[in-house]
Every structure is written in structure tokens, then in C-alpha cells.
Short mmCIF file of C-alpha atoms in Angstrom, two decimals:
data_model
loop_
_atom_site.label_atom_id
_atom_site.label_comp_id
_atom_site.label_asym_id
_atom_site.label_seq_id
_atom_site.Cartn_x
_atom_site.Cartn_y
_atom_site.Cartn_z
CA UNK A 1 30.92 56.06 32.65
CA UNK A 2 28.82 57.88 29.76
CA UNK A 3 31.40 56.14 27.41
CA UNK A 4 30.70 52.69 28.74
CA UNK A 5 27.09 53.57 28.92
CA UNK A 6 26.74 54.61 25.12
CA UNK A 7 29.08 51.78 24.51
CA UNK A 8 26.54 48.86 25.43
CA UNK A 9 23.34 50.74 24.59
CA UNK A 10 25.26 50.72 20.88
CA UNK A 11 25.91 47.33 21.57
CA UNK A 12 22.82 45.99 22.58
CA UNK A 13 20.95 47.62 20.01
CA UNK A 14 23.01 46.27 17.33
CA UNK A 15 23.31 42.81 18.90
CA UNK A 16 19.59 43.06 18.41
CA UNK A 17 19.78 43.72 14.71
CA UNK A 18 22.06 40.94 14.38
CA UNK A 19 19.72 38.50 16.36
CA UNK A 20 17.03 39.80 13.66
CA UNK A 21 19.25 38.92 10.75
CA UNK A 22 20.23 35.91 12.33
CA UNK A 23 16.92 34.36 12.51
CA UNK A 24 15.98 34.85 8.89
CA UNK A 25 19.55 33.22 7.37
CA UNK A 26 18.10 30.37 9.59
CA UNK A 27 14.91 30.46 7.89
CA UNK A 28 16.97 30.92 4.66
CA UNK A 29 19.13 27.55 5.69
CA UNK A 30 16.01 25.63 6.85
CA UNK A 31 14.18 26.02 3.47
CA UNK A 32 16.93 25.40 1.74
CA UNK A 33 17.69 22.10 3.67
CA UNK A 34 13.76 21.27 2.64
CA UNK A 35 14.29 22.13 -0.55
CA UNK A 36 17.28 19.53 -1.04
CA UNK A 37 15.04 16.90 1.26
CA UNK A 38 12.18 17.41 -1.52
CA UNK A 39 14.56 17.02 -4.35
CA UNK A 40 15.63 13.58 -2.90
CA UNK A 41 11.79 12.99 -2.22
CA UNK A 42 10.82 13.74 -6.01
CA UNK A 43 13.48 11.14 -7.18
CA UNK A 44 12.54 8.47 -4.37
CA UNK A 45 8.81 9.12 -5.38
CA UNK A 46 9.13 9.60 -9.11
CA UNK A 47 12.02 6.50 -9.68
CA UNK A 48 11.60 4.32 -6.34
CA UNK A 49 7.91 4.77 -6.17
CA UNK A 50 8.52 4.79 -2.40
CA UNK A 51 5.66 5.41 0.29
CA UNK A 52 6.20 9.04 2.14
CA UNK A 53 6.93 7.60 5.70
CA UNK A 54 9.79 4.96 3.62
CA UNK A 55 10.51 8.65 1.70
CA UNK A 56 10.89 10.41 4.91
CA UNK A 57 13.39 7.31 6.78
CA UNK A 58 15.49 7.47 4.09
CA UNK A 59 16.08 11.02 3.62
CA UNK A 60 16.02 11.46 6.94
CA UNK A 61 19.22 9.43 7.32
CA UNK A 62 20.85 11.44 4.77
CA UNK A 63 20.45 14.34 6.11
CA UNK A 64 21.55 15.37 9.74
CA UNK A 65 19.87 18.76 9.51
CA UNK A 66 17.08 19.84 12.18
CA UNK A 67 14.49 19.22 9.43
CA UNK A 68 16.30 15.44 8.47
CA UNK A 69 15.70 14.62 11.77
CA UNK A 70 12.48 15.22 12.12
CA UNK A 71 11.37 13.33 9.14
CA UNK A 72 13.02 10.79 10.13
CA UNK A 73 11.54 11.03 13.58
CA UNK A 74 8.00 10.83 11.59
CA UNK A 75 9.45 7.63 9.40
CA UNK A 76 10.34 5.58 12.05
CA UNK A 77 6.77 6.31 13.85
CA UNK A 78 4.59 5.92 11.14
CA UNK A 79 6.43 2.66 10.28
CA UNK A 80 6.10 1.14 13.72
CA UNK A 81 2.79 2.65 14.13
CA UNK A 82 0.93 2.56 10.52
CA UNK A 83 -2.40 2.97 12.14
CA UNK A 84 -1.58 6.89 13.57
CA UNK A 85 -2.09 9.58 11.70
CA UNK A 86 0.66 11.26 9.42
CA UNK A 87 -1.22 14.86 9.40
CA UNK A 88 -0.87 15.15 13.10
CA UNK A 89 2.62 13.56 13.23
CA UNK A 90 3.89 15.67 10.74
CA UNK A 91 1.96 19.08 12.22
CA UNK A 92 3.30 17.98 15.65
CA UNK A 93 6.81 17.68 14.90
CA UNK A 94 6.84 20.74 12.31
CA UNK A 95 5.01 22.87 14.44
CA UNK A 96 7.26 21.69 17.57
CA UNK A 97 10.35 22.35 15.85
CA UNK A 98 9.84 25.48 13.52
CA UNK A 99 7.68 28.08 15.78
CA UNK A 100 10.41 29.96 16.01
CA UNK A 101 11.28 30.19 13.01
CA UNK A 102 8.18 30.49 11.06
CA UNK A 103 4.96 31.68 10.80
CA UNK A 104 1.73 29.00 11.36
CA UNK A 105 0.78 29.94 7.45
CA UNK A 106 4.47 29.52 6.40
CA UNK A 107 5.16 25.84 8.29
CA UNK A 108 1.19 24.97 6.71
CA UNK A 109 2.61 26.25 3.60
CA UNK A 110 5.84 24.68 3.02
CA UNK A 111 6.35 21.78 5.39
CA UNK A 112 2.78 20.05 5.35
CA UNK A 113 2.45 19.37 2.16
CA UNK A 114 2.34 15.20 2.42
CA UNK A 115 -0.36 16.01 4.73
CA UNK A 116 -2.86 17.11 2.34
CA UNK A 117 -6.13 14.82 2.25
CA UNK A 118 -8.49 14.68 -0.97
CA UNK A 119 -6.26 13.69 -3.30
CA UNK A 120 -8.75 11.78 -5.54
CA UNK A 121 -5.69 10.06 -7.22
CA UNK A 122 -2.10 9.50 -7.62
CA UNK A 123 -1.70 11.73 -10.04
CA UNK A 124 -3.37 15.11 -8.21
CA UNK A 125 -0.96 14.19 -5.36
CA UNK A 126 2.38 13.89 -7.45
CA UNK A 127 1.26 17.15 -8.86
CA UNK A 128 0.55 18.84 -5.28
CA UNK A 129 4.36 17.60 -4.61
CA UNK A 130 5.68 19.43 -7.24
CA UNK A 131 3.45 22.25 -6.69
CA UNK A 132 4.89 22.47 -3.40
CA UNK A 133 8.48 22.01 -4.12
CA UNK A 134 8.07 25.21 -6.45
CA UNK A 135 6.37 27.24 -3.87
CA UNK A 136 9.56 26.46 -1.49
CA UNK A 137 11.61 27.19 -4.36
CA UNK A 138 10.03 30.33 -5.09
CA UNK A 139 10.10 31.40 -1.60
CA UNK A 140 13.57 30.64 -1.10
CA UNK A 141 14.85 32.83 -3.95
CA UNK A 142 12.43 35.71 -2.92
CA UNK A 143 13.76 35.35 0.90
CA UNK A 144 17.58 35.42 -0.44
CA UNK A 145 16.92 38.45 -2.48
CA UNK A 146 15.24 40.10 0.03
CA UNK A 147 18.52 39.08 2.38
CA UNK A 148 20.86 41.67 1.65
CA UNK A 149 18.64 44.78 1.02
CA UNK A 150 16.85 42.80 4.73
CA UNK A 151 20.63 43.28 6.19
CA UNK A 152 21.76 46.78 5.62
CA UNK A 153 18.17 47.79 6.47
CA UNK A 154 17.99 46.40 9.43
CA UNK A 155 21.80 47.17 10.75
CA UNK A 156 21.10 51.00 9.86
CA UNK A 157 17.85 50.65 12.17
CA UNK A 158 19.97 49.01 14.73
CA UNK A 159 22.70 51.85 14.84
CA UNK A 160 20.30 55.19 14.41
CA UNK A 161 18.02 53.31 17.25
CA UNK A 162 21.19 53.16 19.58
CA UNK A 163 22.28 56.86 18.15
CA UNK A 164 18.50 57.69 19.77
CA UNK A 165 18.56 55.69 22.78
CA UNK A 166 22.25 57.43 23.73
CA UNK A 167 21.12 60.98 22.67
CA UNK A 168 17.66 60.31 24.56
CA UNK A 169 19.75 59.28 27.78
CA UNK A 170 21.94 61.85 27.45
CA UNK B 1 0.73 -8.06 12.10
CA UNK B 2 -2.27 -7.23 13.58
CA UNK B 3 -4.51 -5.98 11.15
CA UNK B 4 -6.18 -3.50 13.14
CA UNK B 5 -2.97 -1.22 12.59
CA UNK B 6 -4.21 -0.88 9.21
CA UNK B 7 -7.19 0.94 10.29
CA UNK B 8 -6.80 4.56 11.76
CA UNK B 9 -6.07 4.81 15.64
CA UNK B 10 -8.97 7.70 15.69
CA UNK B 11 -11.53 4.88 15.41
CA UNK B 12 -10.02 1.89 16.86
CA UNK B 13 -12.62 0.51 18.83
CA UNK B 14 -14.92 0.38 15.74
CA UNK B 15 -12.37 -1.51 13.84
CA UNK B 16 -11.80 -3.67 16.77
CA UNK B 17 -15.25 -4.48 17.02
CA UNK B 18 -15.99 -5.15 13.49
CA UNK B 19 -12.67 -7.21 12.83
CA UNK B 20 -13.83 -9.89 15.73
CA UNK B 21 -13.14 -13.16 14.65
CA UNK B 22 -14.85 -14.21 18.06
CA UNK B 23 -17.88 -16.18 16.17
CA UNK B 24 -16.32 -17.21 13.06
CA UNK B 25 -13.55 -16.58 9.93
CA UNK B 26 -14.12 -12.80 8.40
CA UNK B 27 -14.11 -12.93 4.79
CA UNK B 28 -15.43 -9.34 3.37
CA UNK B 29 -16.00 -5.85 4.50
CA UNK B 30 -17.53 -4.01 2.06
CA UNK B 31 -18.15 -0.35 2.03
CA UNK B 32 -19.85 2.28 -0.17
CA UNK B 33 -19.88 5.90 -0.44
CA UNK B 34 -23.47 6.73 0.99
CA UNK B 35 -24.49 3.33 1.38
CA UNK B 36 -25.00 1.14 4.48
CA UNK B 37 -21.51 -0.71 4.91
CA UNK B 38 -21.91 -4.84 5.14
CA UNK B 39 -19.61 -7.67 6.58
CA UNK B 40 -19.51 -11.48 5.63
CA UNK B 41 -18.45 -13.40 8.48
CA UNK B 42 -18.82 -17.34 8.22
CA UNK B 43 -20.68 -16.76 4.68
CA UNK B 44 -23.28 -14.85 6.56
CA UNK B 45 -24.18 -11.09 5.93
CA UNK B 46 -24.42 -8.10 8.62
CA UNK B 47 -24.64 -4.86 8.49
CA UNK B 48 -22.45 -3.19 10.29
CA UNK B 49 -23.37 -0.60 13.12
CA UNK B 50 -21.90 2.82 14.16
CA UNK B 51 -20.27 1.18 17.25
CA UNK B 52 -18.81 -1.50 15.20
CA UNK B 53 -20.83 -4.60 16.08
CA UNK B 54 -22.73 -6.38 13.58
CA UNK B 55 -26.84 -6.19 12.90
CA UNK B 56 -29.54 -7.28 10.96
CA UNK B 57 -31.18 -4.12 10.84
CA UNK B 58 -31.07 -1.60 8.29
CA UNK B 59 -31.69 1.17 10.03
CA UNK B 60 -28.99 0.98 12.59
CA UNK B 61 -26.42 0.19 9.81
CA UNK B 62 -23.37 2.80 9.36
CA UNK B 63 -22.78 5.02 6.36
CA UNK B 64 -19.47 5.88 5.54
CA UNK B 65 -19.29 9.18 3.48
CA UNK B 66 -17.69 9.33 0.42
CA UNK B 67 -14.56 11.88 2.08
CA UNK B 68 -14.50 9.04 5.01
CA UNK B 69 -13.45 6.92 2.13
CA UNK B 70 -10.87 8.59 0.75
CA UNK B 71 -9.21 9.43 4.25
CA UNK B 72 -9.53 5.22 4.54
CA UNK B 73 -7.58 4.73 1.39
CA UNK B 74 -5.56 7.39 1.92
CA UNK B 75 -4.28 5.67 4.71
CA UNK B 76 -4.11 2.32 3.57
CA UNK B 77 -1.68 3.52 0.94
CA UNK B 78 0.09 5.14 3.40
CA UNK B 79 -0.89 8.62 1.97
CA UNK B 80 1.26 7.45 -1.01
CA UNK B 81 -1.36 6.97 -3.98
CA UNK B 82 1.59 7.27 -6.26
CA UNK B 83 3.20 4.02 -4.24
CA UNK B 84 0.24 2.22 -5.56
CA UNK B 85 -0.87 3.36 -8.80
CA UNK B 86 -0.16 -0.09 -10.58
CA UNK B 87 -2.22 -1.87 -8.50
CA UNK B 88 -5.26 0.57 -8.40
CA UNK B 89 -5.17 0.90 -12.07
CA UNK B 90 -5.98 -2.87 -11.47
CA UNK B 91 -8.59 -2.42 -8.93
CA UNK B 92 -6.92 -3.50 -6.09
CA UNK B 93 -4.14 -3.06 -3.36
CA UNK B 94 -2.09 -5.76 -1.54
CA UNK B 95 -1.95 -4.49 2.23
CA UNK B 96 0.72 -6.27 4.86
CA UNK B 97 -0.13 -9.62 6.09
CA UNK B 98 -1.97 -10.55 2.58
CA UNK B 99 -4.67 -8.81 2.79
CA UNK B 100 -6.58 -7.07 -0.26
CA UNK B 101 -8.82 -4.19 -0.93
CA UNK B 102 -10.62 -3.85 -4.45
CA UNK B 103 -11.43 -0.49 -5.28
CA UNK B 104 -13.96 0.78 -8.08
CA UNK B 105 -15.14 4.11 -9.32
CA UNK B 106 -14.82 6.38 -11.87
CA UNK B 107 -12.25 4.85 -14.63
CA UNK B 108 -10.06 7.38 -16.96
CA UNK B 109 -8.92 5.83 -20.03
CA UNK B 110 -6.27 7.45 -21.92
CA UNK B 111 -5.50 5.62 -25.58
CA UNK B 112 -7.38 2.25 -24.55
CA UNK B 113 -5.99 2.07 -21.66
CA UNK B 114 -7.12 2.70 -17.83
CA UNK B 115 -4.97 5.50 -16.65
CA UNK B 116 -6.08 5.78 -13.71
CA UNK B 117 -9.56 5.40 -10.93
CA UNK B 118 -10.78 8.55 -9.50
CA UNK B 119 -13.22 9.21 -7.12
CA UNK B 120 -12.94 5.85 -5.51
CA UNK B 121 -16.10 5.23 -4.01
CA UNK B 122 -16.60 1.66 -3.50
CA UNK B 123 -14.15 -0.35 -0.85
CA UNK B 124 -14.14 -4.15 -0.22
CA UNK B 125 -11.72 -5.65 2.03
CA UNK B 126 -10.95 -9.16 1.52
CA UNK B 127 -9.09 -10.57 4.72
CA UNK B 128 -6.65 -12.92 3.85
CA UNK B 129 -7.17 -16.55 5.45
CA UNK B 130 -4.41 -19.40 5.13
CA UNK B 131 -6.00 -22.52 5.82
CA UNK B 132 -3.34 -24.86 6.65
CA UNK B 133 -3.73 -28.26 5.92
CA UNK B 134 -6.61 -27.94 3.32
CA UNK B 135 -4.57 -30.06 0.45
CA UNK B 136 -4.31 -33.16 2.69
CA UNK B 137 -7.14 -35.00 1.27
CA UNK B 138 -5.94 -34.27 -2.00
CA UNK B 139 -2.42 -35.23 -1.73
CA UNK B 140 -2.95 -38.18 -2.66
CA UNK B 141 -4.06 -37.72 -5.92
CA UNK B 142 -1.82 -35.50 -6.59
CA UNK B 143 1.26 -37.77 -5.95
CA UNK B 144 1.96 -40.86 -8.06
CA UNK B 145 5.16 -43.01 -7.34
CA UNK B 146 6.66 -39.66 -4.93
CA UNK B 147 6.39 -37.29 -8.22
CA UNK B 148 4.10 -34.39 -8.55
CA UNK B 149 1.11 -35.02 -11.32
CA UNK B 150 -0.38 -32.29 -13.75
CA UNK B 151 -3.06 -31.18 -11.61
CA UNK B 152 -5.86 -28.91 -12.57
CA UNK B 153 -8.39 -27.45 -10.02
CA UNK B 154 -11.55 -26.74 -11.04
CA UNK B 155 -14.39 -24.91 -9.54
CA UNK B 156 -17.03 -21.85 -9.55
CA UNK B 157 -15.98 -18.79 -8.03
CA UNK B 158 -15.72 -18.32 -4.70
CA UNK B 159 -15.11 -21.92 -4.02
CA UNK B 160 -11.70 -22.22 -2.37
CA UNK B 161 -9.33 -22.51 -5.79
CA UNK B 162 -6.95 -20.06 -4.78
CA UNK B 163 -6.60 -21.24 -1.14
CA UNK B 164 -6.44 -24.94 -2.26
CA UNK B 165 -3.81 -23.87 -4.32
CA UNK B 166 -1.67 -21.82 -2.00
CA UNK B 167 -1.99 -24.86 0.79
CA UNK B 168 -0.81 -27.45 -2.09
CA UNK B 169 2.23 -25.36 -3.17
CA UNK B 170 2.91 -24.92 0.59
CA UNK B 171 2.60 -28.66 1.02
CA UNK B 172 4.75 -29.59 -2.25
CA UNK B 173 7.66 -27.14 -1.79
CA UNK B 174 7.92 -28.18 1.61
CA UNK B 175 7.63 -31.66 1.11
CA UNK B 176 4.89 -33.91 2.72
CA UNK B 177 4.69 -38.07 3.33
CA UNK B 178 3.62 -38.40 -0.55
CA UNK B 179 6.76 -36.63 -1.76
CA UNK B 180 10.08 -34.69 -1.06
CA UNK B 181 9.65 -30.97 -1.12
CA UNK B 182 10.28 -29.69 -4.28
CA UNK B 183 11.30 -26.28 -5.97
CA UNK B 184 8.07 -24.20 -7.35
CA UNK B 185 7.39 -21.33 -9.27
CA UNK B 186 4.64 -19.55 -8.91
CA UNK B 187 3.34 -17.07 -10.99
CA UNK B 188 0.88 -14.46 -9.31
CA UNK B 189 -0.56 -12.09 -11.52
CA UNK B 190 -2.25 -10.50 -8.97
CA UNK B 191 -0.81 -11.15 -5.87
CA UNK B 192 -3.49 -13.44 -5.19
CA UNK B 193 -2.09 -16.26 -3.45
CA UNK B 194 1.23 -15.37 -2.52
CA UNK B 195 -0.16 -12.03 -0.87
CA UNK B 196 3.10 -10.12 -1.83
CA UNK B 197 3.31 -7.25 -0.37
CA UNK B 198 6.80 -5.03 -1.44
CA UNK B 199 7.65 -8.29 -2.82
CA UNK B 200 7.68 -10.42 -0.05
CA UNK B 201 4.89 -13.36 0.44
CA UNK B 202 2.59 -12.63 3.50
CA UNK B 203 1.46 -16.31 2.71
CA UNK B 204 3.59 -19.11 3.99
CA UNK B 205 3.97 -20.86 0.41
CA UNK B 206 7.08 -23.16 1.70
CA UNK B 207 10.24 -23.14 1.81
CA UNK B 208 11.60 -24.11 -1.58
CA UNK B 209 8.93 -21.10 -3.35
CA UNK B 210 9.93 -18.38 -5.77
CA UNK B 211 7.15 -16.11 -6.91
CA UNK B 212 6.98 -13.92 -9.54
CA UNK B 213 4.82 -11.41 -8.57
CA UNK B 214 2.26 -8.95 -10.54
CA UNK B 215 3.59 -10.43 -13.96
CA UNK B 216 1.33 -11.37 -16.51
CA UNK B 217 0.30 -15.34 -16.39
CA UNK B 218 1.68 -16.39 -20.11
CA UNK B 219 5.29 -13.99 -19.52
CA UNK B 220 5.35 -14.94 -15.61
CA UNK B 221 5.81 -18.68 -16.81
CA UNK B 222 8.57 -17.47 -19.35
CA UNK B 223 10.56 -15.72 -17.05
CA UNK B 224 10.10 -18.23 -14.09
CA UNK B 225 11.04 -21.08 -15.94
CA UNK B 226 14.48 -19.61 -17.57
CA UNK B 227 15.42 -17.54 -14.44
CA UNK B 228 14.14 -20.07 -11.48
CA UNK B 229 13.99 -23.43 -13.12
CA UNK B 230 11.01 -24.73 -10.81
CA UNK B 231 10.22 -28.44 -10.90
CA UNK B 232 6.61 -27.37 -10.34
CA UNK B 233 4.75 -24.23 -11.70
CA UNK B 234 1.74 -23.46 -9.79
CA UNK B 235 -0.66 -20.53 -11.90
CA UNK B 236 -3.87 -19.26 -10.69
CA UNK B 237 -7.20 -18.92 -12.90
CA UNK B 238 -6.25 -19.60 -16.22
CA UNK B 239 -8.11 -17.91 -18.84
CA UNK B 240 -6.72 -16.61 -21.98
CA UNK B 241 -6.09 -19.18 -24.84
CA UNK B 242 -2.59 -17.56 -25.04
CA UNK B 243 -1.99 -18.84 -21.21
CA UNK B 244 -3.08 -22.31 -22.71
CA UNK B 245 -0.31 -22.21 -24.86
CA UNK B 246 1.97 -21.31 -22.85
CA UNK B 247 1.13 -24.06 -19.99
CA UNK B 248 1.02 -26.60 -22.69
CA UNK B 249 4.84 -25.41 -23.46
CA UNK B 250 5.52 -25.11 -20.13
CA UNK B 251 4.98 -28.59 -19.39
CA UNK B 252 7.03 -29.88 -22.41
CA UNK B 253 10.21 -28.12 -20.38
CA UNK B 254 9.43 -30.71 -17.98
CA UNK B 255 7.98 -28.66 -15.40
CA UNK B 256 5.08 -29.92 -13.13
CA UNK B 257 1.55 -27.60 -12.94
CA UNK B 258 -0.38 -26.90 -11.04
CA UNK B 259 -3.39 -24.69 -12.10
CA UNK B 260 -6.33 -23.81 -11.53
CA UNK B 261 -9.97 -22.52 -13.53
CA UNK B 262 -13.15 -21.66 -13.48
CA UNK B 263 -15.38 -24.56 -14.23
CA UNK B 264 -18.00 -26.95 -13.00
CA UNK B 265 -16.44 -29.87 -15.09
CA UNK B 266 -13.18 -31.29 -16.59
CA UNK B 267 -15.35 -30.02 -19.99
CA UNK B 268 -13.86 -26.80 -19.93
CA UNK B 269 -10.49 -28.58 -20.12
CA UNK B 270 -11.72 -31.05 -23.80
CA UNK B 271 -12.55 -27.42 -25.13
CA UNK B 272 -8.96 -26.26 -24.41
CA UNK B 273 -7.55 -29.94 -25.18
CA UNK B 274 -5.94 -29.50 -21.85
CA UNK B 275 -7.07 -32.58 -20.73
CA UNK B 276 -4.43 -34.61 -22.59
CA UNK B 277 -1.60 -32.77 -20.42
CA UNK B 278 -3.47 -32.57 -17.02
CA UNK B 279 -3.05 -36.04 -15.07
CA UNK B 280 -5.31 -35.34 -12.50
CA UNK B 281 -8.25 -32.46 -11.85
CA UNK B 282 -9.71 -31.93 -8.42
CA UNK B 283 -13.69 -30.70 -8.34
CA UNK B 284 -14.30 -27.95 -6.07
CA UNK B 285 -17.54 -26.93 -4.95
CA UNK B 286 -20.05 -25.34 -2.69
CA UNK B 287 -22.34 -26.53 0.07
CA UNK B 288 -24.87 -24.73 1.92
CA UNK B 289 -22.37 -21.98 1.46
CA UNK B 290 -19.54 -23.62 2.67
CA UNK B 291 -17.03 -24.40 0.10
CA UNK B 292 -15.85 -28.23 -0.71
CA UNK B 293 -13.73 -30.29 -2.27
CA UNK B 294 -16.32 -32.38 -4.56
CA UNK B 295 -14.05 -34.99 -6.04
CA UNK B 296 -11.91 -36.05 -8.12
CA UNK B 297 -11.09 -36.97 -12.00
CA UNK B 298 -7.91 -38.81 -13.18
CA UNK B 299 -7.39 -37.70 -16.87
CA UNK B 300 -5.80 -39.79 -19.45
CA UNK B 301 -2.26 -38.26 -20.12
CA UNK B 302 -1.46 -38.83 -24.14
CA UNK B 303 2.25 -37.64 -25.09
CA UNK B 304 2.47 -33.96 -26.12
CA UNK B 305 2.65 -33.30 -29.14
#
């Protein structure tokens, strides 16, 4: 009985850690997946000259990630719907999709950016794109650095915290 | 398409109220950063109020900020100022259904040239009208024998040239009881009477139309005639003496034109020595503010030379 006990406390605990680690390789995948969207958004923009909700139906049916879809989602209702707003379709969908995920900050941060009002010309706003593409690029490599130091951290926690919980119950 | 879907949803009953058409055609909305905004409705002015509806007095009139502005254009580019950076360079954008919004503010000029407007601060809308059916009383003179004449339309500003023009290329290409329809070219330099908007014409300009779109006049009429080969050209508001020359050899290719320019008189036309080409020029002007066509004057064609 003890045996079984200490067998799924172990368990748990490290089916916990795992949970943990699996959530951030899925933030490591999603940015990734927006970092290939924005590289296909740069060339649209830069080569096709193509408006963002055009951008976003086009990329969208490339790509048949979570983050594809909801572009294209956001395409296909801004172009049947030009009078709506793109900052609330975007933040709705984002925000909708990506709570769990990441942070408010981090889906402001990285997933808004087409939102951003002010831009007093075309220029400031292709330069905020490829601001932002850097900043998801940057993030990206810091968050897959951080992965495998992340991973044997958070596994060791995961075993001593069961080694604990058994002696404690013990 | 509706044109209120241009406008944001956030204020739609505003829009709604100030783009009734219930008491007459809208021509103009003009807003300013600061400033009360104005609408021209049946060549009347009003200002406009915060609900929408239209006033004579100042005080009540609505002042758009210079942020509410931006957010406006921001919009009407579909938050894609890159998408339109040709055209505001120029001063203007081409919206669906024709419709066009000059822009000014503060230019940047990099080597002679205009790079780019910042801080736009200065919107007019100008709704697009078709009038169908406004060349009918000049068909006539511009037909002899079933063939299309060298036709030159002359008038002030504001005057109904461009929409004269657009209904006669309409009326030509599609063939009317003067003539069979016949292929034109038409060169729009600034998407003024086609309306293009991602290339396609929000104006009906017939059936048997190809437009070359925000080409300059004098290499539009190149290209159109080698790539197209129009029986008719039809070029708005010519100007330059280089676009002169090039209608003069356009119409030695054996193409038909139709033009139009800023005038009061067929004098402009001895000054270019156009008037030895042009068969035919039709007078445009305006009448207790209500443009109209003033006449006619059949020119004496000479060979070309």
C-alpha cells in the first residue's frame, strides 16, 4: 500500500513538472509559429505592399497553426466588415486564444503589434513591424536557451518535492 | 458598397447622419485638426454637428482632434499606411466604390522629392458621384458619320470635366444610337475617373474599357496604345507641354481622344496649336453653382503634320 502510495505521490508530482515544461515548449512553438507568420508578413508587406487584414487571410491559409487560424479568423472579418475595429479584433481573438499561454504584457507585446495607433506615417509603422519581429525573435532565442537549464530545474523540483511529500506522509 | 463601412462602427450613427443623401448629392466632407469640420451638399455649405446633422451655426459645429484624425486615416487605409504610401505621397487615397480622400500636412522631401506626409492634419472626402447619362446632349457632337471625333472638354475647375468625361467613355465603349461601342483606353493618372481601387474601376466606364491606372499622362498613352491598341484614348486634365506632344502623336497612330483642360475658351487650345487636331470642344461651365454644359465649338481639323 505505502509502495503504491509513494508510487503516485512520485507520479503526480512529476506529472506536474512535466505539465510545467509542457506549457512553455508551447509557448516556445507558438512564438515560433508567429515568428514564421511575421516573416511571410514582412515579404507580403515589403514586396506585395498588401493591407494587414489581406496580410493576415493569406498567411492565415498557409498556416494551420492555432495562431494561422486566428489571423485568418481576423482577415476574413475585417474584410467583410471594414468598418470594425482591428485593435479589438485582434485583442479579442489573441487574448481569447493565448491566456493560457501567456502573460497580458507578453500577448500586448508580441501579438498586437498591427494594432498600434499613431503611426504618423508609413514609414514609423514598417519600422514598428520590424521592431516587433525582433522583439519576438529575441524572445524566442532567450525562451529556448532558458529551455533546457528551465527542464532539469524544474524535473529536480518535481522529484525532491515528491521525495518530501512521501517522507512527510510517511 | 455602402460607404458607411468605411467609417468606424464606434460612431456609426454620426456617419450615418452626416452621409444622408436625403436632401440632395454629397460632394465634400472636409475636416481639420482643431477646426470646425464642414460638408457641401448640393453646392451648399454646413457645418457639421456632434450628432452628425448639419448646421449653420458655428458654435454647435464639431471639432475633430488631430489623434481623431489619424485613427480616421488609420482606418481608411486599413491600418496599412505602407499599402498606401504612393498615393499619399500624392495627396490622396482611392477608397472602394471610387471614392477619394486628399490629405495635406507636413511634407518631407528627401533629394527633391516628397518622401513622404506626416502629421496629416487636414482630411477632405470627395464622394464619388456617376452621373449616368450626362454625355447625351453631347453625343451628338461628338459623333460624325458613326465615328468618334477629337473632342476636347474645356472648363474651370470644378465644373463637371471629369464626370463628363467618365459618362462619354462609358457611353462610347459601350456603344450608343450615334455609334457602335468601341475599344478605349484610358489613362488615369490619378485614379480620377476610373476610381480604381486595387486596380479595378469602381466607375462603370463600359464594357469595351482598359485603364491604365496611376501612370503618368504622356507614358500612360505610350503604354496603352502599344499594349491595348484602343480606338479611342480618353486623358483627363491635360497640362504639361510634354502631354501635348504626346496627344498630338497619339492621334497620328490613329487613335481617337478624348481630353479634357482647364480653360474658359478653345484659346488655350491656339496657344498649344491643339486646335488643328481637336474636331470638336465642348464648353463647360457654372451656373448659380450648378455646373453646365455651355456649348459647343467645332474646330477646323488641318492634316497633322
Amino acid at each position: 500500500m505505502k509502495m503504491v502510495g509513494v508510487i503516485l505521490v512520485m507520479a503526480g508530482c512529476i506529472g506536474y513538472a512535466y505539465q510545467y515544461m509542457e506549457r512553455i515548449r508551447h509557448r516556445i512553438l507558438c512564438l515560433k509559429g508567429w515568428g514564421d507568420i511575421m516573416e511571410g508578413m514582412v515579404g507580403e508587406i515589403r514586396y506585395g505592399r498588401t493591407s494587414l487584414p489581406e496580410c493576415f487571410v493569406r498567411l492565415g491559409r498557409q498556416y494551420s497553426s492555432l495562431l494561422g487560424q486566428c489571423i485568418l479568423q481576423v482577415g476574413l472579418t475585417m474584410e467583410e466588415h471594414p468598418e470594425k475595429n482591428l485593435e479589438r479584433e485582434m485583442k479579442e481573438m489573441m487574448h481569447g486564444h493565448l491566456d493560457k499561454l501567456f502573460t497580458t504584457e507578453e500577448i500586448e507585446d508580441y501579438f498586437l503589434f498591427p494594432c498600434f495607433e499613431g503611426n504618423q506615417d508609413e514609414m514609423m509603422q514598417r519600422e514598428i513591424l520590424d521592431r516587433n519581429r525582433e522583439t519576438v525573435k529575441e524572445a524566442l532565442a532567450a525562451m529556448k536557451a532558458d529551455y533546457l537549464g528551465k527542464r532539469k530545474m524544474v524535473y529536480s523540483i518535481g522529484v525532491m518535492a515528491g521525495v518530501v511529500l512521501v517522507l512527510l506522509l510517511i | 458598397m455602402n460607404v458607411l463601412r468605411l467609417f468606424p462602427e464606434e460612431e456609426k450613427s454620426f456617419w450615418e447622419r452626416v452621409l444622408n443623401e436625403k436632401n440632395g448629392i454629397l460632394s465634400e466632407i472636409r475636416l481639420r485638426a482643431g477646426r470646425e469640420a464642414f460638408l457641401y451638399q448640393n453646392g451648399l455649405e454646413y457645418y457639421i454637428d456632434r450628432e452628425g446633422r448639419r448646421t449653420r451655426e458655428k458654435k454647435l459645429a464639431r471639432v475633430f482632434t488631430k489623434q481623431e484624425l489619424n485613427k480616421l486615416l488609420l482606418r481608411l487605409c486599413k491600418y496599412s499606411m505602407y499599402a498606401f504610401e504612393d498615393e499619399l505621397r500624392a495627396g490622396y487615397l482611392t477608397l472602394e466604390g471610387g471614392h477619394r480622400v486628399g490629405v495635406a500636412g507636413s511634407v518631407v522631401m528627401e533629394q527633391g522629392k516628397i518622401k513622404t506626409i506626416q502629421n496629416i492634419s487636414f482630411l477632405n472626402f470627395r464622394m464619388a458621384h456617376q452621373f449616368l447619362g450626362m454625355a447625351d446632349p453631347v453625343l451628338p457632337w461628338v459623333y460624325e458619320d458613326g465615328g468618334v471625333k477629337n473632342t476636347i472638354i474645356i472648363s474651370p475647375p470644378g465644373c463637371g470635366k471629369t464626370t463628363l468625361l467618365r459618362d462619354l467613355i462609358r457611353q462610347i465603349s459601350n456603344g450608343n444610337a450615334y455609334g457602335m461601342g468601341r475599344i478605349v483606353g484610358v489613362v488615369d493618372e490619378r485614379s480620377e475617373i476610373g476610381g480604381n481601387y486595387q486596380g479595378v474601376p469602381q466607375n462603370d466606364l463600359g464594357v469595351r474599357t482598359d485603364v491604365m491606372d496611376g501612370c503618368p499622362k504622356m507614358l500612360g498613352m505610350r503604354l496603352i496604345i502599344r499594349s491595348m491598341a484602343p480606338e479611342v484614348l480618353a486623358v483627363d486634365e491635360l497640362g504639361d507641354e510634354e502631354e501635348w506632344k504626346e496627344i498630338w502623336k497619339a492621334q497620328k497612330c490613329g487613335v481617337k481622344i478624348i481630353a479634357t483642360v482647364h480653360g474658359e475658351g478653345v484659346e488655350k487650345l491656339m496657344e498649344k496649336n491643339a486646335e488643328s487636331f481637336f474636331e470638336e470642344a465642348i464648353l463647360l461651365c457654372r451656373e448659380n453653382g450648378v455646373p453646365k454644359i455651355k456649348g459647343h465649338v467645332r474646330l477646323g481639323r488641318r492634316d497633322c503634320q
